[in-house]
């Protein structure tokens, strides 16, 4: 078949690309050896960027697998590499395997720091373990791989921690105040009768919807016990400021005050990326296999799709009390590596949940190279950067870290303070009810925001707290 014939066959199929997906893929695979195949690829790919991206973001691993298999067929090497880099880390093994196959088929190399768990390869190549290639992306996720058995023997023991000694699931059940059988029943998948979760969506501040998986009360009590009795006794890295006692957005922003350049990087799908196997690996540092499995099952959630398929493995649910602490502890090595990188390049580094911040006292000369290393370390540690949310802020404009201005001192943006001041003025003149239309619990919001202001601006916040109480008392 000639290129012209292939394009004529593809044109009607693209009018309903979803229904004709299998036929489109069949035609492209069948004629990949055409000298003009890149023309056909470009003709198809311009219609597929958004649909493939949606497939890759699907909660259904079957949809993600279809999307990954389309990438080498539809996109040029550079675009394909952007997608395949993060899909190599997919929790579903079939999806990750297909992504690695795509990486090898396209010959993508020199995209990650060398994987130092293995010896440098004698013959470097795109698939040679230990070199500058995508094998480094498996860092920390394939602990049983044959190539790294020798290096595991030399690995340092985990730091000692004052956690309860749990030798069997029975000991864990006693700690949580439940029966042993309840450990399994509390870990049921989905959100139907008998499962441990309810799900709903809330709007994101930046647009779109966020899925919340909130544990029902029996599971929530068990998770709260795990948080208080185990996780609270383990120390996160000093660079982590989110969901850590005696740390806040203020402590996260303070190291960056007066910087010449501030770079803010966002981790994509932070909690869903920390899946069951990673949580199990974390607990395995302190407990045996049976207890670690039980703890990982109790703190991760497996959604159930409409056709009854259970998504495996589960991941940290947004809404569980244990998720923030586990995410911080899983990120200890990530924080250590990025802190070491920051020290080497004369920068400051902090992390607040999925928000990474680097600041420089002087403008860095090779900022692009620095961002490459940050992105590569994220990839190796099982995360992906949301490039659309990357922000590079310089001294001439406003520099904000976790919602706080850091140009000269830590402060809430002036326009936000003015807006709250105007709300208080309207409450005084027209009554509190006049301002409560768009907020379901307006009184709690007033108290919460005044307390937030007091944390950042103590004198102003104390004044506004008194004013709020006077207004609500009326």
PDB file of C-alpha atoms in Angstrom, residues 161-420:
ATOM      1  CA  UNK A 161      12.287   3.786  65.572  1.00  0.00           C
ATOM      2  CA  UNK A 162      10.190   3.503  68.698  1.00  0.00           C
ATOM      3  CA  UNK A 163       7.300   1.764  66.970  1.00  0.00           C
ATOM      4  CA  UNK A 164       5.205  -1.039  68.486  1.00  0.00           C
ATOM      5  CA  UNK A 165       6.597  -4.547  68.043  1.00  0.00           C
ATOM      6  CA  UNK A 166       4.097  -6.391  65.831  1.00  0.00           C
ATOM      7  CA  UNK A 167       5.075  -9.935  64.917  1.00  0.00           C
ATOM      8  CA  UNK A 168       1.759 -11.193  63.548  1.00  0.00           C
ATOM      9  CA  UNK A 169      -1.596  -9.830  62.287  1.00  0.00           C
ATOM     10  CA  UNK A 170      -3.048 -10.716  65.691  1.00  0.00           C
ATOM     11  CA  UNK A 171      -0.733  -8.164  67.323  1.00  0.00           C
ATOM     12  CA  UNK A 172      -1.834  -5.524  64.810  1.00  0.00           C
ATOM     13  CA  UNK A 173      -5.512  -6.306  65.470  1.00  0.00           C
ATOM     14  CA  UNK A 174      -4.944  -5.883  69.208  1.00  0.00           C
ATOM     15  CA  UNK A 175      -3.226  -2.544  68.605  1.00  0.00           C
ATOM     16  CA  UNK A 176      -6.170  -1.322  66.519  1.00  0.00           C
ATOM     17  CA  UNK A 177      -8.798  -2.707  68.898  1.00  0.00           C
ATOM     18  CA  UNK A 178     -10.434  -4.960  66.283  1.00  0.00           C
ATOM     19  CA  UNK A 179     -10.741  -8.670  65.587  1.00  0.00           C
ATOM     20  CA  UNK A 180      -8.267 -10.354  63.241  1.00  0.00           C
ATOM     21  CA  UNK A 181     -11.047 -11.043  60.723  1.00  0.00           C
ATOM     22  CA  UNK A 182     -11.791  -7.324  60.604  1.00  0.00           C
ATOM     23  CA  UNK A 183      -8.370  -6.601  59.081  1.00  0.00           C
ATOM     24  CA  UNK A 184      -9.569  -8.191  55.852  1.00  0.00           C
ATOM     25  CA  UNK A 185     -13.143  -6.871  55.920  1.00  0.00           C
ATOM     26  CA  UNK A 186     -11.954  -3.293  56.480  1.00  0.00           C
ATOM     27  CA  UNK A 187      -9.808  -3.597  53.338  1.00  0.00           C
ATOM     28  CA  UNK A 188     -12.632  -4.508  50.934  1.00  0.00           C
ATOM     29  CA  UNK A 189     -12.433  -2.723  47.553  1.00  0.00           C
ATOM     30  CA  UNK A 190     -14.885  -0.239  46.120  1.00  0.00           C
ATOM     31  CA  UNK A 191     -17.459   1.911  47.876  1.00  0.00           C
ATOM     32  CA  UNK A 192     -20.450  -0.419  48.017  1.00  0.00           C
ATOM     33  CA  UNK A 193     -22.055  -2.001  51.079  1.00  0.00           C
ATOM     34  CA  UNK A 194     -19.437  -3.523  53.356  1.00  0.00           C
ATOM     35  CA  UNK A 195     -16.529  -1.541  51.909  1.00  0.00           C
ATOM     36  CA  UNK A 196     -14.507   0.873  53.990  1.00  0.00           C
ATOM     37  CA  UNK A 197     -14.853   3.994  51.821  1.00  0.00           C
ATOM     38  CA  UNK A 198     -17.292   6.488  50.350  1.00  0.00           C
ATOM     39  CA  UNK A 199     -16.282   8.525  47.314  1.00  0.00           C
ATOM     40  CA  UNK A 200     -17.257  11.974  46.080  1.00  0.00           C
ATOM     41  CA  UNK A 201     -15.727  14.795  44.060  1.00  0.00           C
ATOM     42  CA  UNK A 202     -14.899  18.370  45.003  1.00  0.00           C
ATOM     43  CA  UNK A 203     -13.794  21.183  42.663  1.00  0.00           C
ATOM     44  CA  UNK A 204     -10.083  21.975  42.473  1.00  0.00           C
ATOM     45  CA  UNK A 205      -8.955  25.528  43.024  1.00  0.00           C
ATOM     46  CA  UNK A 206      -7.230  25.492  39.623  1.00  0.00           C
ATOM     47  CA  UNK A 207     -10.164  23.872  37.815  1.00  0.00           C
ATOM     48  CA  UNK A 208     -11.352  20.320  37.339  1.00  0.00           C
ATOM     49  CA  UNK A 209     -12.550  17.895  39.986  1.00  0.00           C
ATOM     50  CA  UNK A 210     -10.689  16.051  42.741  1.00  0.00           C
ATOM     51  CA  UNK A 211     -11.818  12.548  43.768  1.00  0.00           C
ATOM     52  CA  UNK A 212     -12.053  12.121  47.550  1.00  0.00           C
ATOM     53  CA  UNK A 213     -12.118   8.638  49.077  1.00  0.00           C
ATOM     54  CA  UNK A 214     -13.181   9.123  52.690  1.00  0.00           C
ATOM     55  CA  UNK A 215     -12.990   6.140  55.062  1.00  0.00           C
ATOM     56  CA  UNK A 216     -16.111   5.095  56.938  1.00  0.00           C
ATOM     57  CA  UNK A 217     -15.940   5.333  60.713  1.00  0.00           C
ATOM     58  CA  UNK A 218     -14.696   1.755  61.545  1.00  0.00           C
ATOM     59  CA  UNK A 219     -11.838   2.046  59.057  1.00  0.00           C
ATOM     60  CA  UNK A 220     -11.167   5.652  60.031  1.00  0.00           C
ATOM     61  CA  UNK A 221     -10.704   4.623  63.678  1.00  0.00           C
ATOM     62  CA  UNK A 222      -8.235   1.916  62.618  1.00  0.00           C
ATOM     63  CA  UNK A 223      -6.323   4.348  60.405  1.00  0.00           C
ATOM     64  CA  UNK A 224      -6.242   6.920  63.189  1.00  0.00           C
ATOM     65  CA  UNK A 225      -4.684   4.282  65.480  1.00  0.00           C
ATOM     66  CA  UNK A 226      -2.061   3.468  62.820  1.00  0.00           C
ATOM     67  CA  UNK A 227      -1.315   7.194  62.526  1.00  0.00           C
ATOM     68  CA  UNK A 228      -1.002   7.771  66.276  1.00  0.00           C
ATOM     69  CA  UNK A 229       0.731   4.531  67.271  1.00  0.00           C
ATOM     70  CA  UNK A 230       3.089   3.984  64.324  1.00  0.00           C
ATOM     71  CA  UNK A 231       3.388   6.788  61.776  1.00  0.00           C
ATOM     72  CA  UNK A 232       3.589   9.642  64.295  1.00  0.00           C
ATOM     73  CA  UNK A 233       6.690   8.022  65.801  1.00  0.00           C
ATOM     74  CA  UNK A 234       8.592   8.119  62.494  1.00  0.00           C
ATOM     75  CA  UNK A 235      10.334  11.346  61.538  1.00  0.00           C
ATOM     76  CA  UNK A 236       9.893  12.779  58.019  1.00  0.00           C
ATOM     77  CA  UNK A 237      12.739  14.610  56.324  1.00  0.00           C
ATOM     78  CA  UNK A 238      13.463  18.131  57.561  1.00  0.00           C
ATOM     79  CA  UNK A 239      12.603  19.528  54.113  1.00  0.00           C
ATOM     80  CA  UNK A 240       8.988  18.292  54.411  1.00  0.00           C
ATOM     81  CA  UNK A 241       6.598  20.891  55.853  1.00  0.00           C
ATOM     82  CA  UNK A 242       3.134  19.708  54.842  1.00  0.00           C
ATOM     83  CA  UNK A 243       1.081  17.768  57.423  1.00  0.00           C
ATOM     84  CA  UNK A 244       3.987  17.807  59.890  1.00  0.00           C
ATOM     85  CA  UNK A 245       3.534  18.915  63.495  1.00  0.00           C
ATOM     86  CA  UNK A 246       5.007  22.353  64.289  1.00  0.00           C
ATOM     87  CA  UNK A 247       5.562  23.023  60.556  1.00  0.00           C
ATOM     88  CA  UNK A 248       3.284  24.957  58.219  1.00  0.00           C
ATOM     89  CA  UNK A 249       3.105  27.004  55.046  1.00  0.00           C
ATOM     90  CA  UNK A 250       5.012  29.699  56.940  1.00  0.00           C
ATOM     91  CA  UNK A 251       7.941  27.412  57.798  1.00  0.00           C
ATOM     92  CA  UNK A 252       7.842  26.149  54.199  1.00  0.00           C
ATOM     93  CA  UNK A 253       8.050  29.678  52.760  1.00  0.00           C
ATOM     94  CA  UNK A 254      10.541  31.211  55.219  1.00  0.00           C
ATOM     95  CA  UNK A 255      13.772  29.698  53.746  1.00  0.00           C
ATOM     96  CA  UNK A 256      12.985  31.378  50.408  1.00  0.00           C
ATOM     97  CA  UNK A 257      12.584  34.970  51.643  1.00  0.00           C
ATOM     98  CA  UNK A 258      14.686  37.492  49.704  1.00  0.00           C
ATOM     99  CA  UNK A 259      15.764  35.062  46.979  1.00  0.00           C
ATOM    100  CA  UNK A 260      16.703  36.265  43.511  1.00  0.00           C
ATOM    101  CA  UNK A 261      14.934  33.349  41.793  1.00  0.00           C
ATOM    102  CA  UNK A 262      12.244  30.997  43.126  1.00  0.00           C
ATOM    103  CA  UNK A 263      11.262  27.851  41.210  1.00  0.00           C
ATOM    104  CA  UNK A 264       8.059  26.050  42.108  1.00  0.00           C
ATOM    105  CA  UNK A 265       7.465  22.486  40.858  1.00  0.00           C
ATOM    106  CA  UNK A 266       4.304  20.422  41.261  1.00  0.00           C
ATOM    107  CA  UNK A 267       4.132  16.619  41.501  1.00  0.00           C
ATOM    108  CA  UNK A 268       1.394  15.126  39.347  1.00  0.00           C
ATOM    109  CA  UNK A 269      -1.162  12.862  41.083  1.00  0.00           C
ATOM    110  CA  UNK A 270       0.805  12.822  44.323  1.00  0.00           C
ATOM    111  CA  UNK A 271      -1.294  10.475  46.501  1.00  0.00           C
ATOM    112  CA  UNK A 272      -2.442   8.120  43.686  1.00  0.00           C
ATOM    113  CA  UNK A 273       1.205   7.629  42.688  1.00  0.00           C
ATOM    114  CA  UNK A 274       2.019   6.127  46.088  1.00  0.00           C
ATOM    115  CA  UNK A 275       0.487   2.710  45.471  1.00  0.00           C
ATOM    116  CA  UNK A 276       0.201  -0.465  47.536  1.00  0.00           C
ATOM    117  CA  UNK A 277       3.589  -1.916  46.623  1.00  0.00           C
ATOM    118  CA  UNK A 278       5.365   1.265  47.692  1.00  0.00           C
ATOM    119  CA  UNK A 279       3.438   1.406  50.971  1.00  0.00           C
ATOM    120  CA  UNK A 280       4.165  -2.277  51.598  1.00  0.00           C
ATOM    121  CA  UNK A 281       7.854  -1.630  50.916  1.00  0.00           C
ATOM    122  CA  UNK A 282       7.847   1.223  53.433  1.00  0.00           C
ATOM    123  CA  UNK A 283       6.264  -0.829  56.228  1.00  0.00           C
ATOM    124  CA  UNK A 284       8.619  -3.727  55.399  1.00  0.00           C
ATOM    125  CA  UNK A 285      11.469  -1.672  56.861  1.00  0.00           C
ATOM    126  CA  UNK A 286       9.957  -2.158  60.313  1.00  0.00           C
ATOM    127  CA  UNK A 287       7.705  -5.246  60.192  1.00  0.00           C
ATOM    128  CA  UNK A 288       7.471  -8.707  58.712  1.00  0.00           C
ATOM    129  CA  UNK A 289       5.658  -9.560  55.507  1.00  0.00           C
ATOM    130  CA  UNK A 290       2.238 -10.425  56.976  1.00  0.00           C
ATOM    131  CA  UNK A 291       1.995  -7.309  59.163  1.00  0.00           C
ATOM    132  CA  UNK A 292       3.324  -5.071  56.371  1.00  0.00           C
ATOM    133  CA  UNK A 293       0.710  -6.428  53.963  1.00  0.00           C
ATOM    134  CA  UNK A 294      -2.076  -5.834  56.473  1.00  0.00           C
ATOM    135  CA  UNK A 295      -0.909  -2.276  57.150  1.00  0.00           C
ATOM    136  CA  UNK A 296      -0.617  -1.527  53.427  1.00  0.00           C
ATOM    137  CA  UNK A 297      -4.107  -2.924  52.782  1.00  0.00           C
ATOM    138  CA  UNK A 298      -5.625  -0.840  55.582  1.00  0.00           C
ATOM    139  CA  UNK A 299      -4.055   2.395  54.336  1.00  0.00           C
ATOM    140  CA  UNK A 300      -4.612   2.049  50.575  1.00  0.00           C
ATOM    141  CA  UNK A 301      -7.839   1.922  48.590  1.00  0.00           C
ATOM    142  CA  UNK A 302      -8.771  -0.244  45.588  1.00  0.00           C
ATOM    143  CA  UNK A 303     -11.516   1.363  43.483  1.00  0.00           C
ATOM    144  CA  UNK A 304     -14.100  -0.839  41.784  1.00  0.00           C
ATOM    145  CA  UNK A 305     -15.010   0.065  38.195  1.00  0.00           C
ATOM    146  CA  UNK A 306     -18.636   0.066  36.923  1.00  0.00           C
ATOM    147  CA  UNK A 307     -18.156  -3.341  35.254  1.00  0.00           C
ATOM    148  CA  UNK A 308     -17.042  -4.847  38.584  1.00  0.00           C
ATOM    149  CA  UNK A 309     -13.298  -4.933  37.874  1.00  0.00           C
ATOM    150  CA  UNK A 310     -11.199  -4.074  40.923  1.00  0.00           C
ATOM    151  CA  UNK A 311      -8.276  -1.738  40.231  1.00  0.00           C
ATOM    152  CA  UNK A 312      -5.032  -3.275  41.446  1.00  0.00           C
ATOM    153  CA  UNK A 313      -2.865  -2.219  43.134  1.00  0.00           C
ATOM    154  CA  UNK A 314      -4.618   0.232  45.414  1.00  0.00           C
ATOM    155  CA  UNK A 315      -3.156   3.640  46.232  1.00  0.00           C
ATOM    156  CA  UNK A 316      -3.194   6.187  49.024  1.00  0.00           C
ATOM    157  CA  UNK A 317      -6.724   7.622  49.174  1.00  0.00           C
ATOM    158  CA  UNK A 318      -7.208  11.369  49.365  1.00  0.00           C
ATOM    159  CA  UNK A 319      -9.311  11.662  52.502  1.00  0.00           C
ATOM    160  CA  UNK A 320      -7.706   9.064  54.773  1.00  0.00           C
ATOM    161  CA  UNK A 321      -5.942  10.390  57.907  1.00  0.00           C
ATOM    162  CA  UNK A 322      -2.910   8.178  57.231  1.00  0.00           C
ATOM    163  CA  UNK A 323      -2.257   9.259  53.633  1.00  0.00           C
ATOM    164  CA  UNK A 324      -0.320  12.518  54.285  1.00  0.00           C
ATOM    165  CA  UNK A 325       1.997  10.913  56.856  1.00  0.00           C
ATOM    166  CA  UNK A 326       2.720   7.865  54.668  1.00  0.00           C
ATOM    167  CA  UNK A 327       3.385  10.077  51.639  1.00  0.00           C
ATOM    168  CA  UNK A 328       5.860  12.162  53.635  1.00  0.00           C
ATOM    169  CA  UNK A 329       7.664   9.068  54.917  1.00  0.00           C
ATOM    170  CA  UNK A 330       7.789   7.442  51.484  1.00  0.00           C
ATOM    171  CA  UNK A 331       9.334  10.701  50.196  1.00  0.00           C
ATOM    172  CA  UNK A 332      12.216  10.723  52.680  1.00  0.00           C
ATOM    173  CA  UNK A 333      14.723   9.525  50.086  1.00  0.00           C
ATOM    174  CA  UNK A 334      13.309  11.940  47.494  1.00  0.00           C
ATOM    175  CA  UNK A 335      13.700  14.820  49.964  1.00  0.00           C
ATOM    176  CA  UNK A 336      17.228  13.703  50.858  1.00  0.00           C
ATOM    177  CA  UNK A 337      18.305  13.561  47.220  1.00  0.00           C
ATOM    178  CA  UNK A 338      16.752  16.916  46.317  1.00  0.00           C
ATOM    179  CA  UNK A 339      18.240  18.506  49.451  1.00  0.00           C
ATOM    180  CA  UNK A 340      21.670  17.226  48.448  1.00  0.00           C
ATOM    181  CA  UNK A 341      21.156  18.581  44.929  1.00  0.00           C
ATOM    182  CA  UNK A 342      20.080  21.956  46.354  1.00  0.00           C
ATOM    183  CA  UNK A 343      23.200  22.106  48.534  1.00  0.00           C
ATOM    184  CA  UNK A 344      25.396  21.353  45.535  1.00  0.00           C
ATOM    185  CA  UNK A 345      23.870  24.163  43.453  1.00  0.00           C
ATOM    186  CA  UNK A 346      23.712  26.677  46.359  1.00  0.00           C
ATOM    187  CA  UNK A 347      19.927  26.626  46.623  1.00  0.00           C
ATOM    188  CA  UNK A 348      17.298  26.120  49.319  1.00  0.00           C
ATOM    189  CA  UNK A 349      14.756  23.305  48.989  1.00  0.00           C
ATOM    190  CA  UNK A 350      11.462  22.639  50.765  1.00  0.00           C
ATOM    191  CA  UNK A 351       8.437  20.468  50.027  1.00  0.00           C
ATOM    192  CA  UNK A 352       4.842  21.014  51.094  1.00  0.00           C
ATOM    193  CA  UNK A 353       2.933  17.865  50.076  1.00  0.00           C
ATOM    194  CA  UNK A 354       3.189  17.848  46.259  1.00  0.00           C
ATOM    195  CA  UNK A 355       4.608  21.386  46.001  1.00  0.00           C
ATOM    196  CA  UNK A 356       8.422  21.541  45.652  1.00  0.00           C
ATOM    197  CA  UNK A 357      10.246  24.860  45.975  1.00  0.00           C
ATOM    198  CA  UNK A 358      13.848  25.785  45.126  1.00  0.00           C
ATOM    199  CA  UNK A 359      15.255  29.272  45.692  1.00  0.00           C
ATOM    200  CA  UNK A 360      18.544  30.861  44.675  1.00  0.00           C
ATOM    201  CA  UNK A 361      20.235  33.895  46.225  1.00  0.00           C
ATOM    202  CA  UNK A 362      21.815  34.613  42.847  1.00  0.00           C
ATOM    203  CA  UNK A 363      20.420  33.837  39.420  1.00  0.00           C
ATOM    204  CA  UNK A 364      21.600  30.332  38.412  1.00  0.00           C
ATOM    205  CA  UNK A 365      23.512  30.143  35.151  1.00  0.00           C
ATOM    206  CA  UNK A 366      22.202  26.744  34.024  1.00  0.00           C
ATOM    207  CA  UNK A 367      18.656  26.634  35.321  1.00  0.00           C
ATOM    208  CA  UNK A 368      17.511  24.315  32.539  1.00  0.00           C
ATOM    209  CA  UNK A 369      20.116  21.742  33.514  1.00  0.00           C
ATOM    210  CA  UNK A 370      19.087  22.010  37.169  1.00  0.00           C
ATOM    211  CA  UNK A 371      15.443  21.412  36.248  1.00  0.00           C
ATOM    212  CA  UNK A 372      16.527  18.374  34.213  1.00  0.00           C
ATOM    213  CA  UNK A 373      18.160  16.863  37.312  1.00  0.00           C
ATOM    214  CA  UNK A 374      15.130  17.619  39.485  1.00  0.00           C
ATOM    215  CA  UNK A 375      12.837  16.026  36.929  1.00  0.00           C
ATOM    216  CA  UNK A 376      15.111  12.989  36.597  1.00  0.00           C
ATOM    217  CA  UNK A 377      15.265  12.445  40.369  1.00  0.00           C
ATOM    218  CA  UNK A 378      11.473  12.695  40.531  1.00  0.00           C
ATOM    219  CA  UNK A 379      11.244  10.085  37.783  1.00  0.00           C
ATOM    220  CA  UNK A 380      13.604   7.726  39.585  1.00  0.00           C
ATOM    221  CA  UNK A 381      11.676   8.088  42.835  1.00  0.00           C
ATOM    222  CA  UNK A 382       8.391   7.136  41.201  1.00  0.00           C
ATOM    223  CA  UNK A 383       6.870  10.583  40.619  1.00  0.00           C
ATOM    224  CA  UNK A 384       6.219  12.806  37.632  1.00  0.00           C
ATOM    225  CA  UNK A 385       6.301  16.584  37.371  1.00  0.00           C
ATOM    226  CA  UNK A 386       3.188  18.444  36.279  1.00  0.00           C
ATOM    227  CA  UNK A 387       5.069  20.670  33.846  1.00  0.00           C
ATOM    228  CA  UNK A 388       2.058  22.934  33.245  1.00  0.00           C
ATOM    229  CA  UNK A 389       2.235  24.082  36.871  1.00  0.00           C
ATOM    230  CA  UNK A 390       5.966  24.857  36.900  1.00  0.00           C
ATOM    231  CA  UNK A 391       6.632  28.474  37.897  1.00  0.00           C
ATOM    232  CA  UNK A 392       9.905  30.420  37.671  1.00  0.00           C
ATOM    233  CA  UNK A 393       9.647  33.677  39.631  1.00  0.00           C
ATOM    234  CA  UNK A 394      12.226  36.435  39.725  1.00  0.00           C
ATOM    235  CA  UNK A 395      12.871  39.333  42.044  1.00  0.00           C
ATOM    236  CA  UNK A 396      11.296  41.922  39.755  1.00  0.00           C
ATOM    237  CA  UNK A 397       7.828  40.388  40.199  1.00  0.00           C
ATOM    238  CA  UNK A 398       5.871  38.838  43.002  1.00  0.00           C
ATOM    239  CA  UNK A 399       7.329  35.590  44.305  1.00  0.00           C
ATOM    240  CA  UNK A 400       4.878  33.335  46.133  1.00  0.00           C
ATOM    241  CA  UNK A 401       5.448  30.001  47.910  1.00  0.00           C
ATOM    242  CA  UNK A 402       2.422  27.969  49.085  1.00  0.00           C
ATOM    243  CA  UNK A 403       0.259  31.091  48.772  1.00  0.00           C
ATOM    244  CA  UNK A 404       2.603  33.394  50.720  1.00  0.00           C
ATOM    245  CA  UNK A 405       4.680  36.240  49.309  1.00  0.00           C
ATOM    246  CA  UNK A 406       8.437  35.886  49.987  1.00  0.00           C
ATOM    247  CA  UNK A 407       9.958  38.908  48.226  1.00  0.00           C
ATOM    248  CA  UNK A 408      11.077  40.671  51.439  1.00  0.00           C
ATOM    249  CA  UNK A 409       9.271  38.805  54.216  1.00  0.00           C
ATOM    250  CA  UNK A 410       6.660  36.077  54.532  1.00  0.00           C
ATOM    251  CA  UNK A 411       3.215  37.574  54.056  1.00  0.00           C
ATOM    252  CA  UNK A 412      -0.282  36.973  52.754  1.00  0.00           C
ATOM    253  CA  UNK A 413      -0.778  38.777  49.404  1.00  0.00           C
ATOM    254  CA  UNK A 414      -2.071  42.301  49.903  1.00  0.00           C
ATOM    255  CA  UNK A 415      -5.131  41.834  47.676  1.00  0.00           C
ATOM    256  CA  UNK A 416      -6.264  38.841  49.744  1.00  0.00           C
ATOM    257  CA  UNK A 417      -5.987  40.839  52.975  1.00  0.00           C
ATOM    258  CA  UNK A 418      -7.909  43.710  51.418  1.00  0.00           C
ATOM    259  CA  UNK A 419     -10.632  41.340  50.264  1.00  0.00           C
ATOM    260  CA  UNK A 420     -11.058  39.869  53.760  1.00  0.00           C
TER     261      UNK A 420
END
